[in-house]
Coordinates of N, CA and C in Angstrom, one line a residue:
X1 N -15.5 9.7 -23.4 CA -14.1 9.3 -23.0 C -13.8 8.1 -23.8
X2 N -12.5 8.0 -24.1 CA -12.0 6.9 -24.9 C -12.3 5.5 -24.3
X3 N -12.4 4.5 -25.1 CA -12.7 3.2 -24.6 C -11.7 2.7 -23.6
X4 N -10.4 3.0 -23.9 CA -9.3 2.5 -23.0 C -9.4 3.1 -21.6
X5 N -10.1 4.2 -21.4 CA -10.2 4.8 -20.1 C -11.6 4.6 -19.4
X6 N -12.3 3.7 -20.0 CA -13.7 3.4 -19.5 C -13.6 2.8 -18.1
X7 N -12.5 2.2 -17.7 CA -12.4 1.7 -16.4 C -12.5 2.8 -15.3
X8 N -12.1 4.0 -15.7 CA -12.1 5.1 -14.8 C -13.5 5.5 -14.4
X9 N -14.5 5.2 -15.3 CA -15.9 5.5 -15.1 C -16.6 4.3 -14.4
X10 N -15.8 3.3 -14.0 CA -16.4 2.1 -13.3 C -16.9 1.1 -14.2
X11 N -16.7 1.2 -15.5 CA -17.2 0.2 -16.5 C -16.3 -1.0 -16.5
X12 N -16.8 -2.1 -16.7 CA -16.0 -3.4 -16.9 C -15.4 -3.3 -18.3
X13 N -14.1 -3.5 -18.3 CA -13.4 -3.6 -19.5 C -12.6 -4.9 -19.6
X14 N -12.8 -5.6 -20.7 CA -12.1 -6.9 -20.8 C -10.6 -6.6 -21.0
X15 N -9.8 -7.3 -20.3 CA -8.3 -7.1 -20.3 C -7.7 -7.9 -21.4
X16 N -6.9 -7.4 -22.2 CA -6.1 -8.1 -23.2 C -4.9 -8.7 -22.5
X17 N -4.5 -9.8 -23.0 CA -3.3 -10.4 -22.4 C -2.1 -9.5 -22.7
X18 N -1.3 -9.2 -21.7 CA -0.2 -8.3 -21.9 C 0.9 -9.0 -22.8
X19 N 1.5 -8.2 -23.6 CA 2.5 -8.8 -24.4 C 3.7 -9.0 -23.5
X20 N 4.4 -10.1 -23.8 CA 5.6 -10.5 -23.0 C 6.8 -9.8 -23.6
X21 N 7.1 -8.6 -23.1 CA 8.2 -7.8 -23.6 C 9.2 -7.7 -22.5
X22 N 10.5 -7.7 -22.9 CA 11.6 -7.6 -21.9 C 12.5 -6.5 -22.4
X23 N 13.0 -5.8 -21.4 CA 14.0 -4.7 -21.8 C 15.4 -5.4 -21.9
X24 N 16.4 -4.6 -22.1 CA 17.7 -5.1 -22.3 C 18.3 -5.9 -21.1
X25 N 17.8 -5.5 -19.9 CA 18.2 -6.1 -18.7 C 17.5 -7.5 -18.5
X26 N 16.6 -7.8 -19.3 CA 15.9 -9.1 -19.2 C 14.7 -9.0 -18.2
X27 N 14.4 -7.8 -17.7 CA 13.2 -7.7 -16.8 C 12.0 -7.6 -17.7
X28 N 10.9 -8.2 -17.3 CA 9.6 -8.1 -18.0 C 9.1 -6.7 -17.9
X29 N 8.5 -6.2 -19.0 CA 7.9 -4.8 -19.0 C 6.4 -5.0 -18.9
X30 N 5.8 -4.0 -18.4 CA 4.3 -4.0 -18.4 C 3.8 -2.6 -18.9
X31 N 2.8 -2.6 -19.6 CA 2.2 -1.4 -20.2 C 1.5 -0.7 -19.1
X32 N 1.7 0.6 -19.0 CA 1.0 1.4 -18.0 C 0.4 2.6 -18.7
X33 N -0.9 2.8 -18.4 CA -1.6 3.9 -19.0 C -1.6 5.1 -18.1
X34 N -1.2 6.3 -18.7 CA -1.2 7.6 -18.0 C -2.0 8.5 -18.9
X35 N -2.8 9.4 -18.2 CA -3.6 10.3 -19.0 C -2.6 11.3 -19.7
X36 N -3.0 11.6 -21.0 CA -2.1 12.4 -21.8 C -1.9 13.8 -21.1
X37 N -3.0 14.4 -20.6 CA -2.9 15.7 -19.9 C -2.0 15.7 -18.8
X38 N -2.0 14.6 -18.0 CA -1.1 14.5 -16.8 C 0.4 14.4 -17.3
X39 N 0.6 13.6 -18.3 CA 2.0 13.4 -18.9 C 2.5 14.8 -19.4
X40 N 1.6 15.5 -20.1 CA 2.0 16.8 -20.7 C 2.4 17.8 -19.6
X41 N 1.5 17.8 -18.6 CA 1.8 18.8 -17.5 C 3.1 18.5 -16.8
X42 N 3.4 17.2 -16.5 CA 4.6 16.8 -15.9 C 5.8 17.1 -16.8
X43 N 5.6 16.8 -18.1 CA 6.7 17.1 -19.0 C 7.0 18.6 -19.1
X44 N 6.0 19.5 -19.0 CA 6.2 20.9 -19.0 C 6.9 21.3 -17.7
X45 N 6.5 20.8 -16.6 CA 7.2 21.1 -15.3 C 8.6 20.7 -15.3
X46 N 8.9 19.5 -15.9 CA 10.3 19.1 -16.0 C 11.2 19.9 -16.9
X47 N 10.5 20.7 -17.7 CA 11.3 21.6 -18.7 C 11.8 20.8 -19.8
X48 N 11.0 19.8 -20.3 CA 11.4 19.0 -21.4 C 12.8 18.4 -21.3
X49 N 13.1 17.9 -20.1 CA 14.4 17.2 -19.9 C 15.5 18.0 -19.4
X50 N 15.3 19.3 -19.2 CA 16.3 20.2 -18.7 C 16.5 20.0 -17.2
X51 N 15.4 19.9 -16.4 CA 15.5 19.8 -15.0 C 15.4 18.4 -14.4
X52 N 15.2 17.4 -15.3 CA 15.1 16.1 -14.8 C 14.7 15.1 -15.9
X53 N 14.4 13.9 -15.5 CA 14.1 12.8 -16.4 C 12.8 12.2 -16.0
X54 N 11.9 12.1 -16.9 CA 10.6 11.5 -16.5 C 10.7 10.1 -16.0
X55 N 11.6 9.3 -16.6 CA 11.8 8.0 -16.1 C 12.3 7.9 -14.7
X56 N 13.2 8.8 -14.3 CA 13.7 8.9 -13.0 C 12.6 9.4 -12.0
X57 N 11.9 10.3 -12.4 CA 10.8 10.8 -11.6 C 9.8 9.7 -11.3
X58 N 9.4 9.0 -12.4 CA 8.5 7.9 -12.2 C 9.0 6.8 -11.2
X59 N 10.3 6.5 -11.4 CA 10.9 5.5 -10.6 C 10.9 6.0 -9.1
X60 N 11.3 7.2 -8.9 CA 11.4 7.8 -7.6 C 10.0 7.8 -6.9
X61 N 9.0 8.2 -7.7 CA 7.6 8.2 -7.1 C 7.2 6.7 -6.7
X62 N 7.5 5.8 -7.6 CA 7.1 4.4 -7.3 C 7.8 3.9 -6.1
X63 N 9.1 4.2 -6.0 CA 9.9 3.8 -4.8 C 9.4 4.4 -3.5
X64 N 9.0 5.7 -3.6 CA 8.5 6.4 -2.4 C 7.2 5.7 -2.0
X65 N 6.3 5.4 -3.0 CA 5.0 4.7 -2.7 C 5.3 3.4 -2.0
X66 N 6.2 2.6 -2.5 CA 6.5 1.3 -2.0 C 7.0 1.5 -0.5
X67 N 7.9 2.4 -0.3 CA 8.4 2.7 1.0 C 7.3 3.1 2.0
X68 N 6.4 3.9 1.6 CA 5.3 4.3 2.4 C 4.4 3.1 2.7
X69 N 4.1 2.3 1.7 CA 3.3 1.1 2.0 C 4.0 0.2 3.0
X70 N 5.3 0.0 2.9 CA 6.0 -0.8 3.9 C 5.9 -0.2 5.3
X71 N 6.1 1.1 5.3 CA 6.0 1.8 6.6 C 4.6 1.6 7.2
X72 N 3.6 1.8 6.4 CA 2.2 1.6 6.9 C 2.0 0.2 7.4
X73 N 2.5 -0.8 6.7 CA 2.3 -2.2 7.1 C 3.1 -2.4 8.4
X74 N 4.3 -1.9 8.5 CA 5.0 -2.0 9.8 C 4.3 -1.4 10.9
X75 N 3.8 -0.2 10.7 CA 3.0 0.5 11.8 C 1.8 -0.3 12.2
X76 N 1.1 -0.9 11.2 CA 0.0 -1.7 11.5 C 0.4 -3.0 12.3
X77 N 1.5 -3.6 12.0 CA 2.0 -4.8 12.8 C 2.3 -4.4 14.2
X78 N 2.9 -3.2 14.4 CA 3.3 -2.7 15.7 C 2.0 -2.5 16.5
X79 N 1.0 -1.8 15.9 CA -0.2 -1.6 16.6 C -0.9 -2.9 17.0
X80 N -0.9 -3.9 16.1 CA -1.5 -5.2 16.4 C -0.8 -5.9 17.5
X81 N 0.5 -5.8 17.6 CA 1.3 -6.4 18.7 C 1.0 -5.7 20.0
X82 N 0.9 -4.4 20.0 CA 0.5 -3.7 21.2 C -0.9 -4.0 21.7
X83 N -1.8 -4.2 20.7 CA -3.2 -4.6 21.1 C -3.2 -6.0 21.7
X84 N -2.4 -6.9 21.1 CA -2.3 -8.2 21.7 C -1.7 -8.2 23.1
X85 N -0.7 -7.4 23.3 CA -0.1 -7.3 24.6 C -1.1 -6.8 25.6
X86 N -1.9 -5.7 25.2 CA -3.0 -5.2 26.1 C -4.0 -6.3 26.4
X87 N -4.4 -7.0 25.4 CA -5.4 -8.1 25.6 C -4.9 -9.2 26.5
X88 N -3.6 -9.5 26.3 CA -3.0 -10.6 27.2 C -2.9 -10.1 28.7
X89 N -2.6 -8.8 28.8 CA -2.5 -8.2 30.2 C -3.9 -8.2 30.8
X90 N -4.9 -7.8 30.1 CA -6.3 -7.8 30.6 C -6.7 -9.2 31.0
X91 N -6.4 -10.2 30.1 CA -6.8 -11.6 30.4 C -6.1 -12.1 31.7
X92 N -4.8 -11.7 31.8 CA -4.0 -12.1 33.0 C -4.6 -11.5 34.3
X93 N -5.0 -10.2 34.1 CA -5.7 -9.5 35.3 C -7.0 -10.2 35.6
X94 N -7.8 -10.6 34.6 CA -9.0 -11.2 34.9 C -8.8 -12.6 35.6
X95 N -7.8 -13.4 35.1 CA -7.5 -14.6 35.7 C -7.1 -14.5 37.2
X96 N -6.3 -13.5 37.5 CA -5.9 -13.2 38.8 C -7.1 -12.8 39.7
X97 N -8.0 -12.0 39.2 CA -9.1 -11.6 39.9 C -10.0 -12.8 40.2
X98 N -10.2 -13.7 39.2 CA -11.0 -14.9 39.4 C -10.4 -15.8 40.5
X99 N -9.1 -15.9 40.4 CA -8.4 -16.7 41.4 C -8.6 -16.2 42.8
X100 N -8.5 -14.8 43.0 CA -8.7 -14.2 44.3 C -10.1 -14.4 44.8
X101 N -11.0 -14.3 43.8 CA -12.5 -14.5 44.2 C -12.7 -15.9 44.6
X102 N -12.1 -16.9 43.9 CA -12.3 -18.3 44.3 C -11.7 -18.5 45.7
X103 N -10.5 -18.0 45.9 CA -9.9 -18.2 47.3 C -10.7 -17.5 48.3
X104 N -11.3 -16.4 48.1 CA -12.2 -15.7 49.1 C -13.4 -16.5 49.3
X105 N -14.0 -17.1 48.2 CA -15.3 -17.9 48.4 C -15.0 -19.2 49.2
X106 N -13.8 -19.7 49.1 CA -13.5 -21.0 49.8 C -13.4 -20.7 51.3
X107 N -13.1 -19.5 51.7 CA -13.0 -19.3 53.2 C -14.2 -19.4 53.9

């Protein structure tokens, strides 16, 4: 396997400093490595530009991934809040039980 894909085999690869490149919109660009076989397969499926645009597909996939990550984070927050509510209710029940037991012991 080529040196640049050595990280896929779990090897430590020293990272070069990314070049500071900006597109026409002024946004910084970052180099992304994609396997040639994957790119060729996608390009063939897209019909070499007839059925779509690789840039649009990539952006759509990244947006979908970001959306799914946000949904997952939100679901996790909701679950944590529900668990906190259950814990608070259990603690309140335990306090009430202890209070009843103390009142009964004092009689």
